CSV table of C-alpha atoms and ligand atoms in Angstrom, one decimal:
chain,number,residue,atom,x,y,z
A,741,MET,CA,-17.7,20.7,-6.4
A,742,LYS,CA,-16.5,17.3,-7.6
A,743,PRO,CA,-13.1,16.1,-6.3
A,744,GLU,CA,-10.2,16.5,-8.8
A,745,LEU,CA,-9.7,12.8,-9.0
A,746,GLU,CA,-13.1,12.4,-10.6
A,747,ARG,CA,-12.7,15.4,-12.9
A,748,ALA,CA,-9.9,14.9,-15.3
A,749,PRO,CA,-7.3,12.3,-16.1
A,750,GLY,CA,-3.9,13.4,-14.8
A,751,ALA,CA,-5.3,16.5,-13.0
A,752,ALA,CA,-3.5,17.6,-9.9
A,753,LEU,CA,-4.9,16.1,-6.7
A,754,SER,CA,-6.5,18.3,-4.0
A,755,LEU,CA,-7.0,17.6,-0.3
A,756,ARG,CA,-10.7,17.2,-1.1
A,757,ASP,CA,-9.9,14.0,-3.0
A,758,PHE,CA,-9.1,12.6,0.5
A,759,ALA,CA,-12.6,13.4,1.9
A,760,GLU,CA,-13.5,9.7,1.7
A,761,GLN,CA,-10.9,9.1,4.4
A,762,GLY,CA,-13.4,10.6,6.9
A,763,ALA,CA,-12.0,11.6,10.3
A,764,LEU,CA,-8.4,11.8,9.0
A,765,TYR,CA,-9.5,14.3,6.4
A,766,GLU,CA,-11.7,16.3,8.7
A,767,GLY,CA,-8.8,16.5,11.2
A,768,LEU,CA,-6.3,17.7,8.6
A,769,ILE,CA,-8.6,20.4,7.3
A,770,ARG,CA,-9.1,21.6,10.9
A,771,THR,CA,-5.3,21.5,11.6
A,772,LEU,CA,-4.5,23.5,8.5
A,773,ARG,CA,-7.2,26.0,9.2
A,774,ASP,CA,-6.1,26.6,12.8
A,775,GLY,CA,-2.3,26.1,12.3
A,776,SER,CA,-2.5,23.6,15.1
A,777,TYR,CA,-0.1,21.1,13.7
A,778,VAL,CA,2.3,19.0,15.7
A,779,HIS,CA,5.9,18.4,14.8
A,780,ALA,CA,5.7,14.9,13.5
A,781,TYR,CA,3.1,12.7,11.8
A,782,LEU,CA,3.2,9.0,10.9
A,783,ILE,CA,1.2,8.4,7.7
A,784,SER,CA,0.5,4.7,7.4
A,785,GLY,CA,-1.6,2.5,5.1
A,786,PRO,CA,-1.2,-0.2,2.4
A,787,ALA,CA,1.2,0.4,-0.6
A,788,GLY,CA,-0.4,2.5,-3.3
A,789,ILE,CA,-3.1,4.0,-1.0
A,790,GLY,CA,-1.9,7.6,-1.5
A,791,LYS,CA,0.4,8.3,1.4
A,792,ARG,CA,2.9,10.3,-0.7
A,793,SER,CA,0.2,12.3,-2.3
A,794,LEU,CA,-1.3,13.1,1.1
A,795,ALA,CA,2.1,14.1,2.4
A,796,HIS,CA,2.7,16.5,-0.5
A,797,LEU,CA,-0.8,18.1,0.0
A,798,MET,CA,0.0,18.5,3.7
A,799,ALA,CA,3.3,20.1,2.8
A,800,GLN,CA,1.4,22.4,0.5
A,801,GLY,CA,-1.1,23.2,3.3
A,802,LEU,CA,1.6,24.0,5.8
A,803,LEU,CA,3.5,26.2,3.4
A,804,CYS,CA,0.6,27.8,1.5
A,805,THR,CA,0.8,31.6,1.4
A,806,ALA,CA,-2.7,32.4,0.3
A,807,LYS,CA,-4.9,34.4,2.7
A,808,ASP,CA,-8.5,33.8,3.7
A,809,VAL,CA,-9.0,30.6,1.7
A,810,GLU,CA,-9.0,26.9,2.7
A,811,LYS,CA,-5.4,25.6,2.6
A,812,PRO,CA,-3.8,24.4,0.5
A,813,CYS,CA,-5.0,26.7,-2.2
A,814,GLY,CA,-3.1,24.8,-4.8
A,815,ALA,CA,-2.4,28.0,-6.8
A,816,CYS,CA,-0.1,30.2,-4.9
A,817,PRO,CA,3.7,30.1,-5.8
A,818,SER,CA,4.4,28.1,-2.7
A,819,CYS,CA,1.8,25.4,-3.5
A,820,GLN,CA,3.1,25.2,-7.0
A,821,GLN,CA,6.7,24.8,-5.9
A,822,VAL,CA,5.7,22.0,-3.6
A,823,ARG,CA,3.8,20.3,-6.4
A,824,ASP,CA,6.8,20.7,-8.8
A,825,GLY,CA,9.1,19.3,-6.2
A,826,ASN,CA,11.3,22.4,-5.9
A,827,HIS,CA,10.2,24.2,-2.7
A,828,PRO,CA,13.3,25.1,-0.8
A,829,ASP,CA,11.8,24.3,2.6
A,830,VAL,CA,10.6,20.8,1.7
A,831,LEU,CA,13.1,18.0,2.2
A,832,GLU,CA,12.4,14.6,0.9
A,833,VAL,CA,14.2,11.6,2.1
A,834,ARG,CA,14.0,8.1,0.5
A,835,VAL,CA,16.4,5.2,-0.1
A,836,GLY,CA,19.2,6.5,-2.4
A,837,GLY,CA,17.3,9.8,-2.8
A,838,PRO,CA,18.2,13.5,-2.2
A,839,LEU,CA,20.3,14.3,0.8
A,840,CYS,CA,22.0,11.0,0.2
A,841,PRO,CA,25.8,11.2,0.6
A,842,SER,CA,27.5,9.8,-2.5
A,843,GLU,CA,29.0,6.8,-0.6
A,844,ASP,CA,25.4,5.9,0.5
A,845,ALA,CA,23.9,6.0,-3.0
A,846,LYS,CA,23.8,2.3,-3.5
A,847,LYS,CA,22.6,1.3,-0.1
A,848,LYS,CA,19.2,-0.4,0.3
A,849,ASP,CA,18.2,1.5,3.4
A,850,ILE,CA,17.9,5.0,4.6
A,851,THR,CA,21.4,5.7,6.0
A,852,VAL,CA,22.8,7.6,9.0
A,853,GLY,CA,24.5,9.9,6.5
A,854,GLN,CA,21.1,10.9,5.0
A,855,MET,CA,19.5,11.5,8.4
A,856,ARG,CA,22.5,13.5,9.6
A,857,ASN,CA,22.0,15.8,6.6
A,858,VAL,CA,18.4,16.1,7.5
A,859,VAL,CA,19.3,17.1,11.1
A,860,ARG,CA,21.7,19.7,9.8
A,861,GLU,CA,19.2,21.2,7.3
A,862,VAL,CA,16.4,21.5,9.8
A,863,GLY,CA,18.8,23.3,12.1
A,864,GLN,CA,19.1,26.1,9.6
A,865,HIS,CA,16.5,28.9,9.1
A,866,SER,CA,13.8,28.3,6.6
A,867,PHE,CA,14.4,29.9,3.2
A,868,VAL,CA,10.9,31.4,2.9
A,869,GLY,CA,10.3,32.3,6.5
A,870,GLY,CA,7.5,29.7,7.2
A,871,CYS,CA,8.1,26.2,8.5
A,872,LYS,CA,10.2,23.4,7.1
A,873,VAL,CA,8.6,20.1,6.1
A,874,VAL,CA,10.6,16.8,6.0
A,875,ILE,CA,9.0,13.9,4.2
A,876,VAL,CA,10.5,10.5,4.9
A,877,GLU,CA,9.3,7.8,2.5
A,878,GLU,CA,9.4,4.2,3.5
A,879,ALA,CA,10.4,5.3,7.0
A,880,GLU,CA,10.8,1.7,8.1
A,881,LYS,CA,13.9,1.5,5.9
A,882,MET,CA,15.8,3.8,8.2
A,883,ASN,CA,18.5,1.5,9.5
A,884,ARG,CA,19.2,1.4,13.2
A,885,SER,CA,21.9,4.1,13.3
A,886,ALA,CA,19.8,6.3,11.0
A,887,ALA,CA,16.8,6.0,13.3
A,888,ASN,CA,18.9,6.8,16.3
A,889,ALA,CA,20.5,9.8,14.7
A,890,PHE,CA,17.0,11.0,13.8
A,891,LEU,CA,15.4,10.2,17.2
A,892,LYS,CA,17.4,12.9,19.0
A,893,THR,CA,15.9,15.5,16.6
A,894,LEU,CA,12.4,14.0,17.0
A,895,GLU,CA,12.8,14.3,20.8
A,896,GLU,CA,13.8,18.0,20.6
A,897,PRO,CA,12.5,19.2,17.3
A,898,PRO,CA,13.6,22.6,16.0
A,899,GLU,CA,10.7,25.1,16.1
A,900,GLY,CA,8.7,25.3,12.9
A,901,THR,CA,9.7,21.9,11.5
A,902,VAL,CA,7.1,19.3,10.6
A,903,PHE,CA,8.2,15.7,9.9
A,904,LEU,CA,6.0,13.5,7.8
A,905,LEU,CA,7.0,9.8,8.1
A,906,LEU,CA,5.4,7.4,5.5
A,907,THR,CA,5.2,3.7,5.9
A,908,ASP,CA,3.2,0.6,4.9
A,909,LYS,CA,4.9,-1.3,7.7
A,910,PRO,CA,4.5,0.7,10.9
A,911,GLU,CA,5.3,-2.4,13.0
A,912,MET,CA,8.9,-2.2,11.7
A,913,LEU,CA,9.6,1.2,13.1
A,914,LEU,CA,11.2,1.7,16.5
A,915,ASP,CA,8.5,2.2,19.2
A,916,THR,CA,10.4,5.3,20.3
A,917,ILE,CA,9.8,6.9,16.9
A,918,VAL,CA,6.2,5.8,16.6
A,919,SER,CA,5.3,7.2,20.0
A,920,ARG,CA,6.6,10.6,19.1
A,921,CYS,CA,4.5,10.9,16.0
A,922,ARG,CA,0.8,11.6,15.7
A,923,PRO,CA,-0.7,8.7,13.7
A,924,LEU,CA,-2.6,9.3,10.4
A,925,LYS,CA,-3.8,5.9,9.4
A,926,MET,CA,-5.2,5.7,5.9
A,927,HIS,CA,-7.8,3.1,5.3
A,928,PRO,CA,-8.5,1.2,2.0
A,929,TRP,CA,-10.8,3.1,-0.4
A,930,ARG,CA,-14.3,1.8,-1.1
A,931,ASP,CA,-14.4,-0.5,-4.2
A,932,GLU,CA,-17.0,1.8,-5.9
A,933,TYR,CA,-14.8,4.8,-5.3
A,934,VAL,CA,-11.7,3.1,-6.8
A,935,LEU,CA,-13.8,2.0,-9.8
A,936,GLN,CA,-15.1,5.5,-10.3
A,937,VAL,CA,-11.6,6.9,-10.2
A,938,LEU,CA,-10.3,4.4,-12.7
A,939,THR,CA,-13.1,4.7,-15.2
A,940,THR,CA,-13.0,8.5,-15.0
A,941,ARG,CA,-9.3,8.3,-15.9
A,942,GLY,CA,-10.4,6.5,-19.0
A,943,MET,CA,-9.8,2.9,-18.1
A,944,ASP,CA,-12.1,0.3,-19.8
A,945,ASP,CA,-14.9,-0.7,-17.4
A,946,GLY,CA,-14.1,-4.5,-17.5
A,947,LEU,CA,-10.4,-4.0,-16.8
A,948,ALA,CA,-11.2,-1.5,-14.1
A,949,ARG,CA,-13.5,-4.0,-12.4
A,950,ARG,CA,-10.9,-6.7,-12.5
A,951,ALA,CA,-8.3,-4.3,-11.1
A,952,VAL,CA,-10.6,-3.2,-8.3
A,953,ALA,CA,-11.2,-6.9,-7.3
A,954,VAL,CA,-7.5,-7.4,-6.7
A,955,CYS,CA,-6.3,-4.1,-5.4
A,956,GLY,CA,-7.4,-4.3,-1.8
A,957,GLY,CA,-8.7,-0.7,-1.9
A,958,SER,CA,-5.4,0.8,-3.1
A,959,ILE,CA,-5.8,3.1,-6.1
A,960,GLY,CA,-2.1,2.9,-6.9
A,961,ARG,CA,-2.1,-0.8,-6.9
A,962,ALA,CA,-5.2,-0.9,-9.1
A,963,MET,CA,-3.4,1.3,-11.6
A,964,ASP,CA,-0.2,-0.7,-11.5
A,965,VAL,CA,-1.8,-4.1,-12.0
A,966,ALA,CA,-4.3,-2.9,-14.7
A,967,GLY,CA,-1.5,-2.2,-17.1
A,968,ASP,CA,0.7,-5.2,-16.2
A,969,GLU,CA,0.2,-8.0,-18.7
A,970,ASP,CA,2.5,-10.3,-16.9
A,971,TYR,CA,0.5,-9.9,-13.8
A,972,TRP,CA,-2.8,-11.0,-15.5
A,973,LYS,CA,-1.0,-13.8,-17.3
A,974,GLN,CA,0.3,-15.2,-14.0
A,975,ARG,CA,-3.0,-14.8,-12.4
A,976,HIS,CA,-4.7,-16.6,-15.2
A,977,ASP,CA,-2.2,-19.5,-14.7
A,978,VAL,CA,-2.8,-19.5,-11.0
A,979,MET,CA,-6.5,-19.7,-11.5
A,980,GLN,CA,-6.2,-22.5,-14.0
A,981,ASP,CA,-3.6,-24.6,-12.0
A,982,PHE,CA,-4.5,-24.0,-8.4
A,983,PHE,CA,-8.2,-23.5,-8.6
A,984,GLY,CA,-8.8,-25.7,-11.6
A,985,LEU,CA,-7.3,-28.8,-10.0
A,986,ALA,CA,-9.6,-31.7,-10.9
A,987,SER,CA,-8.1,-34.6,-8.9
A,988,ARG,CA,-5.3,-35.5,-6.5
A,989,SER,CA,-3.3,-37.0,-9.3
A,990,ASP,CA,-3.0,-33.4,-10.8
A,991,ILE,CA,-1.2,-32.2,-7.7
A,992,LEU,CA,2.2,-33.6,-8.8
A,993,THR,CA,1.8,-32.2,-12.3
A,994,VAL,CA,1.0,-28.7,-11.1
A,995,SER,CA,3.7,-28.6,-8.3
A,996,GLY,CA,6.2,-29.9,-10.9
A,997,ALA,CA,5.3,-27.1,-13.3
A,998,TRP,CA,5.6,-24.4,-10.7
A,999,LYS,CA,8.6,-25.6,-8.8
A,1000,ASP,CA,11.0,-24.0,-11.2
A,1001,ARG,CA,9.2,-20.7,-11.3
A,1002,LYS,CA,10.9,-19.6,-8.1
A,1003,ASP,CA,11.0,-16.0,-9.1
A,1004,ASP,CA,7.2,-16.0,-9.2
A,1005,ALA,CA,6.8,-17.7,-5.9
A,1006,ASP,CA,5.9,-14.7,-3.8
A,1007,ALA,CA,3.6,-13.4,-6.4
A,1008,LEU,CA,2.0,-16.8,-6.7
A,1009,LEU,CA,1.2,-16.9,-3.0
A,1010,ASP,CA,-0.1,-13.3,-3.2
A,1011,ASP,CA,-2.4,-14.3,-6.1
A,1012,VAL,CA,-3.7,-17.4,-4.3
A,1013,GLU,CA,-4.4,-15.4,-1.2
A,1014,ASP,CA,-6.1,-12.6,-3.3
A,1015,LEU,CA,-8.3,-15.1,-5.0
A,1016,LEU,CA,-9.2,-16.8,-1.7
A,1017,ARG,CA,-10.0,-13.4,-0.3
A,1018,MET,CA,-12.4,-12.7,-3.2
A,1019,LEU,CA,-14.3,-15.9,-2.4
A,1020,MET,CA,-14.5,-15.0,1.2
A,1021,LEU,CA,-15.7,-11.4,0.5
A,1022,VAL,CA,-18.5,-12.8,-1.7
A,1023,ARG,CA,-19.4,-15.2,1.2
A,1024,LEU,CA,-19.6,-12.3,3.5
A,1025,GLY,CA,-21.8,-10.4,1.1
A,1026,ARG,CA,-19.2,-7.7,0.7
A,1027,GLN,CA,-18.4,-8.3,-3.0
A,1028,ASP,CA,-20.8,-9.3,-5.8
A,1029,GLU,CA,-20.8,-12.9,-6.9
A,1030,ALA,CA,-20.5,-11.7,-10.5
A,1031,MET,CA,-16.8,-11.2,-9.6
A,1032,LEU,CA,-16.4,-15.0,-9.5
A,1033,GLN,CA,-17.2,-15.9,-13.1
A,1034,GLU,CA,-13.6,-17.1,-13.7
A,1035,PHE,CA,-13.8,-19.6,-10.8
A,1036,PRO,CA,-14.7,-23.3,-11.4
A,1037,GLN,CA,-18.2,-24.2,-10.2
A,1038,GLN,CA,-17.1,-25.9,-7.0
A,1039,TRP,CA,-15.4,-22.8,-5.8
A,1040,GLN,CA,-18.4,-20.7,-6.6
A,1041,SER,CA,-20.6,-23.1,-4.6
A,1042,MET,CA,-18.2,-22.8,-1.7
A,1043,ALA,CA,-18.4,-19.0,-1.9
A,1044,ALA,CA,-22.2,-19.3,-1.8
A,1045,SER,CA,-22.5,-21.5,1.3
A,1046,ALA,CA,-19.3,-22.7,3.1
A,1047,PRO,CA,-18.7,-21.8,6.7
A,1048,LEU,CA,-16.2,-19.0,7.4
A,1049,GLU,CA,-13.9,-21.6,9.0
A,1050,SER,CA,-13.2,-23.2,5.6
A,1051,PHE,CA,-11.9,-19.9,4.3
A,1052,ILE,CA,-9.8,-19.4,7.4
A,1053,ASN,CA,-8.3,-22.8,6.9
A,1054,LEU,CA,-7.4,-21.9,3.3
A,1055,MET,CA,-5.9,-18.6,4.3
A,1056,ASP,CA,-3.9,-20.4,6.9
A,1057,ALA,CA,-2.6,-22.8,4.2
A,1058,VAL,CA,-1.2,-19.8,2.3
A,1059,THR,CA,0.4,-18.4,5.5
A,1060,GLU,CA,2.0,-21.8,6.2
A,1061,ALA,CA,3.4,-22.0,2.7
A,1062,ARG,CA,4.9,-18.5,3.1
A,1063,ARG,CA,6.4,-19.4,6.4
A,1064,LEU,CA,7.9,-22.7,5.1
A,1065,ARG,CA,9.3,-20.8,2.1
A,1066,SER,CA,11.0,-18.2,4.2
A,1067,ASN,CA,12.5,-21.0,6.2
A,1068,ASN,CA,14.0,-22.3,2.9
A,1069,VAL,CA,12.0,-25.6,2.9
A,1070,THR,CA,12.1,-27.3,-0.5
A,1071,TRP,CA,9.6,-25.5,-2.6
A,1072,GLN,CA,7.8,-28.4,-4.4
A,1073,PRO,CA,6.6,-30.2,-1.3
A,1074,VAL,CA,5.4,-26.9,0.1
A,1075,LEU,CA,3.4,-26.4,-3.1
A,1076,GLU,CA,2.0,-29.9,-2.9
A,1077,ARG,CA,0.8,-29.4,0.7
A,1078,LEU,CA,-0.9,-26.1,-0.3
A,1079,LEU,CA,-2.6,-27.7,-3.3
A,1080,LEU,CA,-3.7,-30.7,-1.2
A,1081,ARG,CA,-5.3,-28.4,1.5
A,1082,MET,CA,-7.0,-26.4,-1.3
A,1083,MET,CA,-8.2,-29.7,-2.9
A,1084,GLU,CA,-9.6,-31.0,0.4
A,1085,GLU,CA,-11.6,-27.8,1.2
A,1086,LYS,CA,-12.9,-27.5,-2.3
A,1087,SER,CA,-14.1,-31.1,-2.6
A,1088,LYS,CA,-16.5,-30.6,0.3
A,1089,TRP,CA,-18.6,-28.4,-2.1
B,1937,ZN,ZN1,-1.3,27.9,-1.7
């Protein structure tokens, strides 16, 4: 049977759609079959990779009431309720989301008030008689007192409760929380698989290929950027200005043009880094050189034969620019230094 993702645009996902995640998928199928789940999981992986979808499918699997079939069945009333977001034994926690006391509603992190409500809820009996599932999105946004309030429950979890913590920044969580969760680390999807998903959902082949090249294996990010005209416009500008630089005398012109686009600064550095990564992936033989058509000739030559060290230098130049920016160093000189380092590497080819 073909996975749902490949079958119809907008169709509900099934756990089988995660088969490409390999050991993680096999382990989950086994866990749901044997009922051998632990009380807390930490689902990590890049933004847009599918952590929330996986958590909802796990919740379905844990609460599914069908007999003698692979769980989740996706069709029983319990699976449907989880999918519709109204199962009484699934609690979802996110910044400003449900369980959020009104005084916390405008906060930018997950508050102690929210986590106290979670602790109180999981102390009650389940409505349906099975387990309770708590999904915490962007778990790294629990502030310190929220994390501490939660930690006690994680240390002595009420029977029949499963916590699913989601994060793309696991390094920002307290070690004491991480160590009490079983890790489920999602890895980037293969480019061919993302392409297949996008085109099956009706996306134009050319646009899908461009989105795949920039999404880092994240299906969610590929779908976001594909429809975002501003993104492609800025990327075009970055290509023209940063990679199309002809001589040193252009550096001032380009840095001058970008110095006022402060709101675009983070996205600019992300774009430069993405484009450099594309060049490096072609050099490593992991991406087709046809992806480089937009790049000026010198960059294409570099991708064909430069030593890996050159790419590492360039990536380092972006990291340096990011660091200087976060230290509030004046933006235009930071840009000039980045442009100069790019110019120097490129002119060797
Ligand atoms: Zn079911």
